[in-house]
Structures are given as C-alpha cells and as structure tokens.
CSV table of C-alpha atoms and ligand atoms in Angstrom, one decimal:
chain,number,residue,atom,x,y,z
A,63,MET,CA,-6.0,-7.6,-28.2
A,64,LEU,CA,-5.1,-10.8,-26.4
A,65,PRO,CA,-6.2,-11.3,-22.8
A,66,LEU,CA,-3.4,-11.2,-20.2
A,67,ILE,CA,-2.7,-12.2,-16.6
A,68,VAL,CA,0.5,-11.4,-14.8
A,69,ALA,CA,1.2,-12.4,-11.2
A,70,HIS,CA,4.0,-12.1,-8.8
A,71,GLY,CA,4.9,-13.9,-5.5
A,72,GLY,CA,6.7,-11.1,-3.8
A,73,ALA,CA,10.1,-9.4,-4.0
A,74,GLY,CA,12.7,-10.1,-1.3
A,75,ASP,CA,15.7,-12.0,-0.1
A,76,TRP,CA,14.5,-15.4,-1.2
A,77,LYS,CA,16.5,-18.4,-0.2
A,78,ASP,CA,17.9,-19.9,-3.4
A,79,GLU,CA,16.1,-23.2,-3.0
A,80,ARG,CA,12.8,-21.4,-2.4
A,81,ILE,CA,12.8,-19.4,-5.7
A,82,PRO,CA,11.6,-22.3,-7.9
A,83,ILE,CA,8.9,-23.0,-5.4
A,84,GLY,CA,7.7,-19.4,-5.5
A,85,VAL,CA,7.8,-19.5,-9.3
A,86,LYS,CA,5.8,-22.7,-9.3
A,87,TYR,CA,3.0,-21.4,-7.2
A,88,VAL,CA,2.8,-18.0,-9.0
A,89,ALA,CA,2.6,-19.9,-12.3
A,90,GLU,CA,-0.2,-22.1,-11.1
A,91,ALA,CA,-2.0,-19.0,-9.7
A,92,ALA,CA,-1.7,-17.4,-13.2
A,93,ARG,CA,-3.2,-20.5,-14.8
A,94,VAL,CA,-6.1,-20.6,-12.3
A,95,GLY,CA,-6.8,-16.9,-13.0
A,96,PHE,CA,-6.5,-17.2,-16.7
A,97,ARG,CA,-8.9,-20.2,-16.8
A,98,VAL,CA,-11.5,-18.1,-14.8
A,99,LEU,CA,-11.0,-15.2,-17.3
A,100,LYS,CA,-11.7,-17.5,-20.2
A,101,LYS,CA,-14.8,-18.8,-18.5
A,102,SER,CA,-16.4,-15.8,-16.9
A,103,SER,CA,-14.9,-12.9,-19.0
A,104,SER,CA,-14.6,-10.9,-15.7
A,105,VAL,CA,-11.3,-9.4,-14.9
A,106,LEU,CA,-12.3,-9.1,-11.3
A,107,ASP,CA,-13.3,-12.8,-11.1
A,108,ALA,CA,-10.0,-13.8,-12.6
A,109,ALA,CA,-7.9,-11.5,-10.4
A,110,GLU,CA,-9.7,-12.7,-7.3
A,111,ALA,CA,-9.3,-16.4,-8.3
A,112,CYS,CA,-5.5,-15.9,-9.0
A,113,THR,CA,-5.0,-14.1,-5.7
A,114,LEU,CA,-7.1,-16.6,-3.7
A,115,PHE,CA,-4.9,-19.4,-5.0
A,116,MET,CA,-1.8,-17.6,-3.7
A,117,GLU,CA,-3.5,-16.8,-0.4
A,118,ASN,CA,-4.5,-20.5,0.0
A,119,CYS,CA,-1.2,-22.2,-1.2
A,120,GLY,CA,0.5,-21.7,2.2
A,121,GLU,CA,3.8,-21.0,0.5
A,122,LEU,CA,3.7,-17.3,-0.1
A,123,ASN,CA,3.4,-14.3,2.3
A,124,ALA,CA,-0.4,-13.9,2.1
A,125,GLY,CA,-3.5,-15.7,3.5
A,126,LYS,CA,-2.6,-19.1,4.9
A,127,GLY,CA,1.1,-18.7,4.4
A,128,ALA,CA,1.4,-15.1,5.8
A,129,ARG,CA,4.1,-14.3,8.3
A,130,PRO,CA,2.9,-13.3,11.8
A,131,ASN,CA,3.3,-10.0,13.6
A,132,GLN,CA,5.4,-9.6,16.8
A,133,ASP,CA,2.7,-11.2,18.9
A,134,GLY,CA,2.7,-14.3,16.6
A,135,ILE,CA,-0.7,-13.3,15.1
A,136,ILE,CA,-1.3,-13.2,11.4
A,137,GLU,CA,-2.7,-9.8,10.4
A,138,LEU,CA,-3.6,-9.4,6.8
A,139,ASP,CA,-3.9,-6.4,4.3
A,140,ALA,CA,-5.3,-6.6,0.8
A,141,MET,CA,-6.8,-4.5,-2.0
A,142,ILE,CA,-8.6,-5.1,-5.3
A,143,ILE,CA,-9.0,-2.5,-8.0
A,144,ASP,CA,-11.4,-2.2,-10.9
A,145,GLY,CA,-9.5,0.0,-13.3
A,146,SER,CA,-12.3,0.8,-15.8
A,147,ARG,CA,-14.5,2.1,-12.9
A,148,LEU,CA,-11.6,3.6,-11.0
A,149,ASP,CA,-12.9,1.8,-7.9
A,150,PHE,CA,-11.3,-0.2,-5.2
A,151,GLY,CA,-11.9,-2.1,-1.9
A,152,SER,CA,-9.3,-2.5,0.8
A,153,VAL,CA,-8.9,-4.2,4.1
A,154,ALA,CA,-6.1,-3.9,6.7
A,155,ALA,CA,-4.9,-5.4,9.9
A,156,ILE,CA,-7.6,-8.1,9.8
A,157,THR,CA,-7.1,-11.3,11.9
A,158,GLY,CA,-8.9,-14.7,11.9
A,159,ILE,CA,-9.5,-15.0,8.2
A,160,GLN,CA,-7.6,-16.5,5.3
A,161,ASN,CA,-8.9,-14.6,2.2
A,162,PRO,CA,-8.8,-10.9,2.6
A,163,ILE,CA,-9.0,-10.4,-1.2
A,164,SER,CA,-12.6,-11.6,-1.2
A,165,LEU,CA,-13.4,-9.3,1.6
A,166,ALA,CA,-11.8,-6.4,-0.3
A,167,ARG,CA,-14.0,-7.2,-3.3
A,168,TYR,CA,-17.1,-7.4,-1.1
A,169,ILE,CA,-16.2,-3.9,0.4
A,170,MET,CA,-15.8,-2.5,-3.1
A,171,GLU,CA,-19.0,-4.0,-4.5
A,172,LYS,CA,-21.4,-4.3,-1.6
A,173,THR,CA,-20.6,-1.5,0.9
A,174,GLU,CA,-20.8,2.3,0.6
A,175,HIS,CA,-17.2,2.5,1.8
A,176,LYS,CA,-13.8,1.6,0.4
A,177,PHE,CA,-11.5,0.7,3.3
A,178,PHE,CA,-12.1,-1.2,6.6
A,179,ALA,CA,-9.5,-2.1,9.2
A,180,GLY,CA,-9.0,-4.3,12.3
A,181,PRO,CA,-11.8,-5.9,14.4
A,182,ASN,CA,-14.5,-4.0,12.6
A,183,ALA,CA,-13.3,-5.3,9.3
A,184,LYS,CA,-13.9,-8.8,10.7
A,185,ARG,CA,-17.5,-7.8,11.3
A,186,VAL,CA,-17.8,-6.9,7.7
A,187,TYR,CA,-16.3,-10.3,6.8
A,188,ASP,CA,-18.8,-12.1,9.0
A,189,GLU,CA,-21.6,-10.1,7.2
A,190,MET,CA,-20.1,-11.2,3.9
A,191,ILE,CA,-20.1,-14.9,4.9
A,192,ALA,CA,-23.7,-14.6,6.4
A,193,GLN,CA,-24.9,-13.2,3.1
A,194,GLY,CA,-23.3,-16.1,1.2
A,195,TYR,CA,-21.2,-13.8,-0.9
A,196,ARG,CA,-18.2,-16.1,-0.5
A,197,ARG,CA,-17.8,-19.5,1.2
A,198,GLU,CA,-15.5,-19.5,4.2
A,199,GLU,CA,-12.3,-21.4,3.7
A,200,GLU,CA,-12.0,-24.3,6.1
A,201,GLY,CA,-10.1,-23.6,9.2
A,202,GLY,CA,-9.5,-19.9,8.6
A,203,ALA,CA,-6.1,-18.4,9.0
A,204,ILE,CA,-3.5,-20.7,10.5
A,205,GLY,CA,-0.3,-20.1,12.4
A,206,PRO,CA,3.2,-19.3,11.2
A,207,LEU,CA,4.5,-21.8,8.7
A,208,GLY,CA,7.8,-20.0,8.0
A,209,ALA,CA,7.3,-20.8,4.3
A,210,ALA,CA,7.1,-17.1,3.4
A,211,GLU,CA,10.6,-16.3,4.9
A,212,GLY,CA,12.3,-13.9,2.5
A,213,ALA,CA,9.1,-13.3,0.4
A,214,ASP,CA,6.7,-10.4,0.5
A,215,THR,CA,3.3,-9.4,-0.8
A,216,ILE,CA,1.6,-11.2,-3.7
A,217,GLY,CA,-0.4,-9.6,-6.4
A,218,CYS,CA,-1.7,-9.8,-10.0
A,219,ILE,CA,-3.0,-7.8,-13.0
A,220,VAL,CA,-5.6,-9.0,-15.4
A,221,VAL,CA,-6.4,-7.3,-18.7
A,222,ASP,CA,-9.2,-8.7,-20.9
A,223,SER,CA,-9.6,-8.5,-24.7
A,224,LYS,CA,-11.4,-5.1,-24.3
A,225,GLY,CA,-8.6,-3.6,-22.3
A,226,ARG,CA,-10.4,-3.7,-19.0
A,227,ILE,CA,-8.0,-4.0,-16.0
A,228,ALA,CA,-8.2,-5.5,-12.5
A,229,VAL,CA,-5.4,-5.4,-10.0
A,230,THR,CA,-4.8,-7.0,-6.6
A,231,SER,CA,-2.4,-7.0,-3.7
A,232,SER,CA,-2.5,-9.2,-0.6
A,233,THR,CA,0.0,-9.6,2.2
A,234,GLY,CA,1.0,-10.6,5.8
A,235,GLY,CA,3.3,-7.6,5.7
A,236,ILE,CA,6.9,-7.2,6.7
A,237,SER,CA,8.6,-9.5,9.1
A,238,LYS,CA,8.4,-8.6,12.9
A,239,LYS,CA,5.8,-5.9,12.2
A,240,ARG,CA,4.2,-4.4,15.3
A,241,PRO,CA,0.6,-5.3,15.9
A,242,GLY,CA,-1.7,-2.9,14.1
A,243,ARG,CA,1.0,-1.8,11.6
A,244,ILE,CA,-0.4,-1.4,8.1
A,245,GLY,CA,1.8,-1.3,5.0
A,246,ASP,CA,1.3,-0.2,1.4
A,247,SER,CA,-0.6,-3.1,0.1
A,248,PRO,CA,-4.2,-1.9,0.9
A,249,VAL,CA,-3.3,1.8,0.1
A,250,MET,CA,-4.6,2.9,-3.3
A,251,GLY,CA,-1.8,4.3,-5.4
A,252,SER,CA,1.0,2.9,-3.2
A,253,GLY,CA,0.6,-0.9,-3.0
A,254,ALA,CA,-1.4,-1.0,-6.2
A,255,TYR,CA,-3.2,1.2,-8.7
A,256,ALA,CA,-5.3,0.9,-11.8
A,257,ASN,CA,-7.4,3.1,-14.1
A,258,SER,CA,-8.8,2.6,-17.6
A,259,LEU,CA,-5.3,2.9,-19.2
A,260,CYS,CA,-3.0,0.8,-17.0
A,261,GLY,CA,-2.4,-0.9,-13.7
A,262,ALA,CA,0.4,-1.8,-11.3
A,263,THR,CA,0.9,-3.7,-8.1
A,264,ALA,CA,4.0,-3.5,-5.8
A,265,THR,CA,5.9,-5.6,-3.3
A,266,GLY,CA,8.5,-4.5,-0.8
A,267,TYR,CA,8.9,-2.3,2.3
A,268,GLY,CA,5.5,-0.6,2.6
A,269,GLU,CA,6.9,2.2,4.8
A,270,HIS,CA,9.0,3.3,1.8
A,271,ILE,CA,6.6,2.4,-1.0
A,272,MET,CA,4.0,4.7,0.5
A,273,ARG,CA,6.6,7.5,0.7
A,274,VAL,CA,6.9,7.6,-3.1
A,275,VAL,CA,3.3,6.4,-4.0
A,276,LEU,CA,5.0,3.8,-6.2
A,277,CYS,CA,2.2,2.3,-8.2
A,278,ARG,CA,0.7,5.6,-9.1
A,279,MET,CA,4.1,6.9,-10.2
A,280,VAL,CA,4.7,3.8,-12.4
A,281,THR,CA,1.3,4.1,-14.1
A,282,LEU,CA,1.8,7.8,-14.6
A,283,TYR,CA,5.0,7.1,-16.5
A,284,VAL,CA,3.0,4.8,-18.7
A,285,GLU,CA,0.3,7.4,-19.2
A,286,GLU,CA,3.0,9.9,-20.2
A,287,GLY,CA,4.2,7.5,-23.0
A,288,THR,CA,6.8,5.3,-21.4
A,289,ASP,CA,6.4,1.6,-22.3
A,290,PRO,CA,5.4,-0.6,-19.2
A,291,MET,CA,8.8,-2.4,-19.0
A,292,SER,CA,10.7,0.9,-19.0
A,293,ALA,CA,8.1,2.4,-16.6
A,294,ALA,CA,8.6,-0.5,-14.1
A,295,ARG,CA,12.4,0.0,-14.2
A,296,LYS,CA,12.1,3.8,-13.9
A,297,GLY,CA,9.8,3.3,-10.9
A,298,ILE,CA,12.2,1.0,-9.1
A,299,GLU,CA,15.2,3.3,-9.9
A,300,MET,CA,13.3,6.3,-8.6
A,301,PHE,CA,12.2,4.3,-5.5
A,302,GLN,CA,15.8,3.2,-4.8
A,303,LYS,CA,17.2,6.7,-5.3
A,304,LYS,CA,14.7,8.3,-3.0
A,305,THR,CA,14.5,5.7,-0.2
A,306,GLY,CA,17.5,3.4,-0.5
A,307,SER,CA,15.1,0.5,0.1
A,308,GLU,CA,14.0,-2.6,-1.8
A,309,ALA,CA,10.8,-3.2,-3.8
A,310,GLY,CA,9.4,-4.8,-6.9
A,311,VAL,CA,6.6,-3.9,-9.2
A,312,ILE,CA,4.6,-5.4,-12.1
A,313,VAL,CA,2.7,-3.2,-14.6
A,314,ALA,CA,0.4,-3.7,-17.6
A,315,ASP,CA,-1.4,-1.4,-19.9
A,316,ALA,CA,-4.8,-1.7,-21.6
A,317,GLY,CA,-3.1,-2.7,-24.8
A,318,GLY,CA,-1.7,-5.8,-23.1
A,319,ASN,CA,2.0,-4.7,-22.7
A,320,ILE,CA,3.6,-5.7,-19.5
A,321,GLY,CA,6.6,-4.6,-17.4
A,322,TYR,CA,8.3,-5.9,-14.2
A,323,ALA,CA,11.3,-4.9,-12.2
A,324,THR,CA,12.8,-5.3,-8.8
A,325,ASN,CA,16.0,-4.3,-6.9
A,326,ALA,CA,15.5,-7.1,-4.4
A,327,LYS,CA,17.3,-10.4,-4.7
A,328,ALA,CA,14.3,-12.1,-6.6
A,329,MET,CA,10.7,-11.7,-7.4
A,330,PRO,CA,8.8,-14.7,-8.9
A,331,VAL,CA,6.7,-13.6,-11.9
A,332,ALA,CA,4.5,-15.5,-14.3
A,333,PHE,CA,2.4,-14.3,-17.2
A,334,ILE,CA,0.0,-15.7,-19.7
A,335,GLN,CA,-1.1,-13.9,-22.8
A,336,GLY,CA,-3.6,-15.2,-25.4
A,337,LYS,CA,-3.5,-18.9,-24.7
A,338,LEU,CA,-2.8,-21.0,-21.6
A,339,ARG,CA,0.2,-22.5,-23.2
A,340,SER,CA,1.9,-19.2,-23.6
A,341,MET,CA,2.9,-19.2,-19.9
A,342,THR,CA,6.2,-17.4,-19.1
A,343,THR,CA,7.8,-17.7,-15.7
A,344,LEU,CA,10.7,-15.6,-14.5
A,345,ASP,CA,12.8,-15.4,-11.3
A,346,CYS,CA,13.1,-11.6,-12.1
A,347,LEU,CA,16.5,-11.5,-10.4
A,348,ARG,CA,18.1,-8.1,-9.4
A,349,GLU,CA,19.9,-6.7,-12.4
B,562,LIG,N1,4.5,-4.7,1.0
B,562,LIG,C1,4.0,-5.2,2.2
B,562,LIG,C2,4.1,-4.5,3.4
B,562,LIG,O1,5.0,-3.6,3.5
B,562,LIG,O2,3.3,-4.7,4.3
C-alpha cells in the first residue's frame, strides 16, 4: 500500500482571500511531513514534522499563529496519537511555548501519564527541553497576529506502507475563549482518534465536537464498513443534526483510503499518496 499524508488547516468562516493562503501552508506542511516519512519511516516523526510546520508558519490557528484568549494570552491545546499502539499524549491550556505537539509526543513517549494541563504542563515542557528531547523554538509563542481569523484547529493523519497510523491535532482554540477553557483538540476520541484500523482528526467548535465524540464516531463508521469519504460526511451530518454547529473532519484507514468533510465555509486540505508529486489540495468548501 502507498504511504499517505493528509493535513488540514482548520474549518471555519475563512475570508475568501485567505483560503488560498491556508491551502498553501497546509500543502507545504504535507510536503514536509511526507519527506520525513520517506526518510525516517516513522509515522510519528512525519505527523509531528507536518504539525510543527503548521504551528510555526504563523498563518494558522496553532502555535505561533494561534489566536489569544480573552486576556490576550495564547493558550494552546494539542494531541498526538499512535494508532497501532492505541496510545496518545495530550497537552492543554499551556502558555509560553510554541510547539505543543512535541510536548504531546514527549508526554506519550517519556512520561507515565497521558495528559497534562496548565502551568504544570509547562514544567513538563521545561523538563523536555532540559533533556534535549526537542530544541526550543526561538522566541517561544508570540502575540496575536490576527492571521488565524476565521480558521480553527490544524491536524494531520499519516499512514505508512504497512498501514501504521499517526494522527495529530493542535490549536489556539475558539475565538474569545475564557482563560483556562479547553476544547476538543486534546481529548482522545473527540478532537482526534486512531487505532490500528483508522484515524481521524477534527476541527470546529470543541464544545459541540466533544458532545458527540466526533472522531471516535467517524472511525467507528469506518470500522463498521463505511468507506472513509462516506464516514466523514456521515459524521458531519450527524454532528450538524445533533448540535446545529460547524465542524470539519479528515479520516484515513490503514488501507490508505481517505475522507474529508465540513459544514463550515471552508477547510483547506492537502494530501499526498505514494509520491511527492501526487499532492492534491482542496478548499473543501461547504456542499
Ligand atoms: N476545535 C478547537 C477548539 O474548540 O478548541
């Protein structure tokens, strides 16, 4: 089976002129991740690299470009999932860092816990840096850029030639969120999910995504025999019916089949399967 990466830059009320910018950065993130997959053969390395690119680009609602909370502070949530081991690491409401995805991976791989939040998560981050697990990005998190207006969470799914799956999510959260508010993105099953059969990652209003455990539902549809594209659509239809809210989801199975759907205005999506030149980008506009 051909290796695959699919990435999204967040579903939301994108300004028309910003949609091509979102697509451009998501496409570059997919390229970065795919190159790492080719080189290291690790789905986790590839998913982390793809997500790091989106966190560092300053143009999407994650990492450097994340929107601030009501106090004007950037508080980040992120999660990484190793599907074949049914394992994950999550971090929530962390301030003063730029790359929560690396911390989420550190939590998964190097601690006996799965989920850290707030100031004590920063202590784990400092421990990670001190151990040399990751290099600290220069300058750390920076103030509001406004670039992410209209956009939401970013995320990706990587599937290698053996069908191993890694999934990520990373976000600054919804606009005008209260300090301490945590959304769906670091919550296993809601903001993302993966096992040995399939994986999904979501974007949209976390308060509503958590109510329907969106990513677990979409992957369950795949496990029950629905193809990933129909599963993504069915998940968003179910979500809209039950909550009346907006979201987007991408999904992939271990056989390298993908799906994506949103009921928001737009969701930039890019995927590469097999070879770098097979890149496909989509605005994934509301149907
Ligand atoms: N989906 C991002 C959030 O609600 O925080």
